[in-house]
Amino acid sequence: GATIGSMTPAIPPYVTVGTTPVIAEKPYVTIDDEGKYYLNIPEAVSSTQGTDFSPKREKVGFEHVFVADAARHSAAMINDKLDRGLHVVLAPGVYKLDQPLRIEKPGQ
């Protein structure tokens, strides 16, 4: 619940949660000292409290990643990469997809 002082006009209200049921941080891209790119996929965790600055993650080399571009790639093209087992990163943009993206492989 909210703390007593959080309901005053000078202090914005907030809610505290004892532990999270399940949480997963967003995937992110890193580059190593040799210039190799990786997709880092944080592990989903449950019943956590506080901040974890060194979460467990899967580190996937970009040879196993497809970066989609809204201006160049259709839903069929993205689904083809997903069907091949690649991880897909959607670059920022407006994707006008004519079919749903099918994420059917474990861990994608």
Coordinates of N, CA and C in Angstrom, one line a residue:
G1 N 0.8 -1.2 0.0 CA 0.0 0.0 0.0 C 0.9 1.2 0.0
A2 N 0.2 2.4 -0.2 CA 0.9 3.7 -0.2 C 1.2 4.1 1.2
T3 N 2.3 4.8 1.4 CA 2.7 5.3 2.7 C 1.9 6.5 3.0
I4 N 1.8 6.8 4.3 CA 0.9 7.9 4.8 C 1.2 9.2 4.1
G5 N 2.5 9.6 4.0 CA 2.8 10.9 3.4 C 2.6 11.0 1.9
S6 N 2.3 9.9 1.3 CA 2.2 9.9 -0.2 C 0.9 10.5 -0.7
M7 N -0.1 10.8 0.2 CA -1.3 11.3 -0.2 C -1.4 12.9 -0.1
T8 N -0.3 13.5 0.3 CA -0.3 15.0 0.4 C -0.1 15.6 -1.0
P9 N -0.6 16.8 -1.3 CA -0.5 17.4 -2.6 C 1.0 17.6 -3.0
A10 N 1.9 17.9 -2.1 CA 3.3 18.2 -2.4 C 4.0 16.9 -2.8
I11 N 3.6 15.7 -2.4 CA 4.2 14.5 -2.7 C 3.3 13.6 -3.6
P12 N 3.7 13.3 -4.8 CA 2.9 12.5 -5.7 C 2.6 11.2 -5.1
P13 N 1.4 10.6 -5.3 CA 1.0 9.3 -4.7 C 1.8 8.2 -5.5
Y14 N 2.1 7.1 -4.7 CA 2.7 6.0 -5.3 C 2.3 4.7 -4.6
V15 N 2.5 3.6 -5.2 CA 2.1 2.3 -4.6 C 3.4 1.5 -4.4
T16 N 3.5 0.9 -3.2 CA 4.6 0.0 -3.0 C 4.1 -1.5 -3.1
V17 N 4.9 -2.3 -3.6 CA 4.6 -3.7 -3.7 C 5.6 -4.6 -2.9
G18 N 5.1 -5.5 -2.1 CA 6.0 -6.3 -1.3 C 7.0 -7.1 -2.2
T19 N 6.5 -7.9 -3.0 CA 7.3 -8.7 -4.0 C 6.5 -8.8 -5.3
T20 N 7.2 -8.9 -6.4 CA 6.6 -9.1 -7.7 C 6.2 -10.5 -7.9
P21 N 5.0 -10.7 -8.5 CA 4.6 -12.1 -8.9 C 5.6 -12.7 -9.9
V22 N 5.7 -12.0 -11.1 CA 6.7 -12.4 -12.1 C 7.1 -11.1 -12.9
I23 N 8.4 -11.0 -13.2 CA 8.8 -9.8 -13.9 C 10.0 -10.2 -14.8
A24 N 10.0 -9.5 -15.9 CA 11.2 -9.7 -16.9 C 11.5 -8.3 -17.4
E25 N 12.8 -8.0 -17.3 CA 13.2 -6.7 -17.9 C 13.2 -6.8 -19.4
K26 N 13.3 -5.7 -20.1 CA 13.3 -5.6 -21.5 C 14.7 -6.1 -22.1
P27 N 14.7 -6.8 -23.2 CA 15.9 -7.2 -23.8 C 16.7 -5.9 -24.3
Y28 N 18.0 -6.0 -24.4 CA 18.8 -4.9 -24.8 C 20.0 -5.4 -25.5
V29 N 20.6 -4.5 -26.3 CA 21.8 -4.8 -27.2 C 23.1 -4.3 -26.6
T30 N 24.1 -5.1 -26.6 CA 25.4 -4.7 -26.2 C 26.5 -5.0 -27.3
I31 N 27.6 -4.4 -27.1 CA 28.7 -4.7 -28.1 C 30.0 -5.0 -27.2
D32 N 30.8 -6.0 -27.6 CA 31.9 -6.3 -26.8 C 33.2 -5.5 -27.3
D33 N 34.3 -5.8 -26.7 CA 35.5 -5.1 -27.1 C 36.0 -5.4 -28.5
E34 N 35.6 -6.5 -29.1 CA 36.0 -6.8 -30.4 C 35.0 -6.4 -31.5
G35 N 33.9 -5.7 -31.0 CA 32.9 -5.1 -32.0 C 31.8 -6.1 -32.3
K36 N 31.6 -7.2 -31.5 CA 30.6 -8.2 -31.7 C 29.3 -7.7 -30.9
Y37 N 28.2 -7.8 -31.6 CA 26.9 -7.4 -31.0 C 26.2 -8.6 -30.4
Y38 N 25.5 -8.3 -29.3 CA 24.7 -9.3 -28.6 C 23.4 -8.8 -28.2
L39 N 22.4 -9.7 -28.3 CA 21.1 -9.4 -27.7 C 21.0 -10.1 -26.3
N40 N 20.8 -9.3 -25.3 CA 20.8 -9.7 -23.9 C 19.3 -9.9 -23.5
I41 N 18.9 -11.1 -23.1 CA 17.5 -11.3 -22.8 C 17.5 -11.7 -21.3
P42 N 17.0 -10.7 -20.5 CA 16.9 -11.0 -19.0 C 16.0 -12.1 -18.7
E43 N 16.3 -12.9 -17.7 CA 15.5 -14.1 -17.3 C 14.3 -13.5 -16.5
A44 N 13.2 -14.2 -16.7 CA 12.0 -13.8 -15.9 C 12.2 -14.4 -14.5
V45 N 11.8 -13.6 -13.5 CA 12.0 -14.0 -12.1 C 10.7 -13.8 -11.4
S46 N 10.5 -14.4 -10.3 CA 9.3 -14.3 -9.5 C 9.7 -14.0 -8.0
S47 N 8.7 -13.4 -7.3 CA 8.9 -13.2 -5.9 C 10.1 -12.4 -5.6
T48 N 10.4 -11.3 -6.3 CA 11.6 -10.5 -6.1 C 11.2 -9.2 -5.4
Q49 N 12.2 -8.6 -4.8 CA 12.0 -7.3 -4.1 C 13.2 -6.5 -4.3
G50 N 13.0 -5.2 -4.6 CA 14.1 -4.3 -4.8 C 14.7 -4.4 -6.2
T51 N 15.9 -3.8 -6.3 CA 16.6 -3.7 -7.6 C 17.7 -4.7 -7.7
D52 N 17.8 -5.4 -8.9 CA 18.9 -6.3 -9.1 C 19.7 -5.8 -10.3
F53 N 21.0 -5.3 -10.0 CA 21.8 -4.7 -11.0 C 22.6 -5.7 -11.8
S54 N 22.5 -7.0 -11.5 CA 23.2 -8.0 -12.2 C 22.3 -9.2 -12.5
P55 N 21.2 -9.0 -13.2 CA 20.2 -10.1 -13.4 C 20.8 -11.2 -14.3
K56 N 20.3 -12.4 -14.2 CA 20.7 -13.5 -15.1 C 20.1 -13.2 -16.4
R57 N 20.9 -13.5 -17.5 CA 20.4 -13.2 -18.8 C 21.0 -14.2 -19.8
E58 N 20.3 -14.3 -20.9 CA 20.8 -15.1 -22.0 C 21.4 -14.1 -23.0
K59 N 22.7 -14.4 -23.4 CA 23.4 -13.6 -24.3 C 23.5 -14.2 -25.7
V60 N 22.8 -13.6 -26.7 CA 22.6 -14.2 -28.0 C 23.4 -13.4 -29.0
G61 N 24.3 -14.0 -29.7 CA 25.1 -13.4 -30.8 C 24.2 -12.9 -31.9
F62 N 24.6 -11.8 -32.5 CA 23.7 -11.2 -33.6 C 23.6 -12.1 -34.8
E63 N 24.4 -13.2 -34.9 CA 24.2 -14.1 -36.0 C 22.9 -14.9 -35.9
H64 N 22.3 -14.8 -34.7 CA 21.1 -15.5 -34.4 C 19.9 -14.4 -34.2
V65 N 20.1 -13.2 -34.7 CA 19.2 -12.1 -34.5 C 18.9 -11.5 -35.8
F66 N 17.6 -11.2 -36.1 CA 17.2 -10.4 -37.2 C 16.6 -9.1 -36.8
V67 N 17.1 -8.0 -37.3 CA 16.6 -6.7 -37.0 C 15.7 -6.2 -38.1
A68 N 14.4 -6.1 -37.7 CA 13.4 -5.7 -38.7 C 13.3 -4.2 -38.8
D69 N 13.0 -3.8 -40.0 CA 12.9 -2.3 -40.4 C 11.5 -2.1 -40.9
A70 N 10.7 -1.2 -40.3 CA 9.3 -1.0 -40.7 C 9.2 -0.6 -42.1
A71 N 10.1 0.1 -42.7 CA 10.0 0.5 -44.1 C 10.4 -0.5 -45.1
R72 N 11.1 -1.6 -44.6 CA 11.6 -2.6 -45.6 C 11.0 -4.0 -45.4
H73 N 10.5 -4.4 -44.2 CA 10.2 -5.8 -43.9 C 8.7 -5.9 -43.7
S74 N 8.1 -6.9 -44.4 CA 6.7 -7.2 -44.2 C 6.5 -8.3 -43.1
A75 N 5.3 -8.5 -42.7 CA 5.0 -9.5 -41.7 C 5.5 -10.9 -42.2
A76 N 5.3 -11.2 -43.5 CA 5.7 -12.5 -44.0 C 7.3 -12.6 -43.9
M77 N 8.0 -11.6 -44.2 CA 9.5 -11.6 -44.1 C 9.9 -11.8 -42.6
I78 N 9.2 -11.1 -41.7 CA 9.6 -11.3 -40.3 C 9.2 -12.7 -39.8
N79 N 8.0 -13.2 -40.2 CA 7.6 -14.5 -39.8 C 8.6 -15.6 -40.3
D80 N 9.1 -15.4 -41.5 CA 10.1 -16.3 -42.1 C 11.3 -16.4 -41.2
K81 N 11.8 -15.3 -40.7 CA 12.9 -15.3 -39.8 C 12.6 -15.9 -38.5
L82 N 11.4 -15.7 -38.0 CA 10.9 -16.3 -36.7 C 10.8 -17.9 -36.9
D83 N 10.3 -18.3 -38.1 CA 10.2 -19.7 -38.4 C 11.6 -20.4 -38.4
R84 N 12.6 -19.7 -38.8 CA 13.9 -20.2 -38.9 C 14.6 -20.2 -37.5
G85 N 13.9 -19.7 -36.5 CA 14.4 -19.8 -35.1 C 15.2 -18.6 -34.7
L86 N 15.2 -17.5 -35.5 CA 16.0 -16.3 -35.2 C 15.2 -15.5 -34.1
H87 N 15.9 -14.8 -33.3 CA 15.3 -13.8 -32.4 C 15.1 -12.6 -33.3
V88 N 14.0 -11.8 -33.1 CA 13.7 -10.7 -33.9 C 13.7 -9.4 -33.0
V89 N 14.4 -8.4 -33.5 CA 14.3 -7.1 -32.8 C 13.6 -6.2 -33.8
L90 N 12.6 -5.5 -33.3 CA 11.8 -4.5 -34.2 C 12.5 -3.1 -34.0
A91 N 13.1 -2.6 -35.0 CA 13.7 -1.3 -35.0 C 12.5 -0.3 -34.8
P92 N 12.7 0.9 -34.3 CA 11.6 1.8 -34.1 C 11.0 2.2 -35.5
G93 N 9.7 2.3 -35.5 CA 8.9 2.6 -36.7 C 7.5 2.2 -36.6
V94 N 6.7 2.5 -37.6 CA 5.3 2.1 -37.6 C 5.2 0.9 -38.6
Y95 N 4.9 -0.2 -38.0 CA 4.8 -1.4 -38.8 C 3.4 -1.6 -39.2
K96 N 3.1 -1.6 -40.5 CA 1.8 -1.9 -41.1 C 1.8 -3.3 -41.5
L97 N 1.5 -4.2 -40.5 CA 1.5 -5.6 -40.8 C 0.2 -6.1 -41.2
D98 N 0.2 -7.0 -42.3 CA -1.1 -7.6 -42.8 C -1.4 -8.9 -42.2
Q99 N -0.6 -9.4 -41.3 CA -0.8 -10.7 -40.6 C -0.1 -10.6 -39.2
P100 N -0.5 -11.4 -38.3 CA 0.2 -11.4 -37.0 C 1.5 -12.0 -37.1
L101 N 2.4 -11.6 -36.2 CA 3.7 -12.2 -36.1 C 3.6 -13.5 -35.3
R102 N 4.1 -14.6 -35.7 CA 4.0 -15.9 -35.1 C 5.3 -16.2 -34.3
I103 N 5.2 -16.1 -33.0 CA 6.4 -16.5 -32.2 C 6.1 -17.9 -31.6
E104 N 6.6 -18.9 -32.2 CA 6.3 -20.3 -31.9 C 7.4 -21.1 -31.4
K105 N 8.7 -20.6 -31.5 CA 9.8 -21.4 -31.0 C 10.1 -21.1 -29.5
P106 N 10.4 -22.0 -28.7 CA 10.7 -21.8 -27.3 C 11.9 -20.7 -27.2
G107 N 11.7 -19.8 -26.3 CA 12.8 -18.8 -26.0 C 12.9 -17.7 -26.9
Q108 N 12.0 -17.6 -27.9 CA 12.0 -16.4 -28.8 C 11.5 -15.2 -28.2

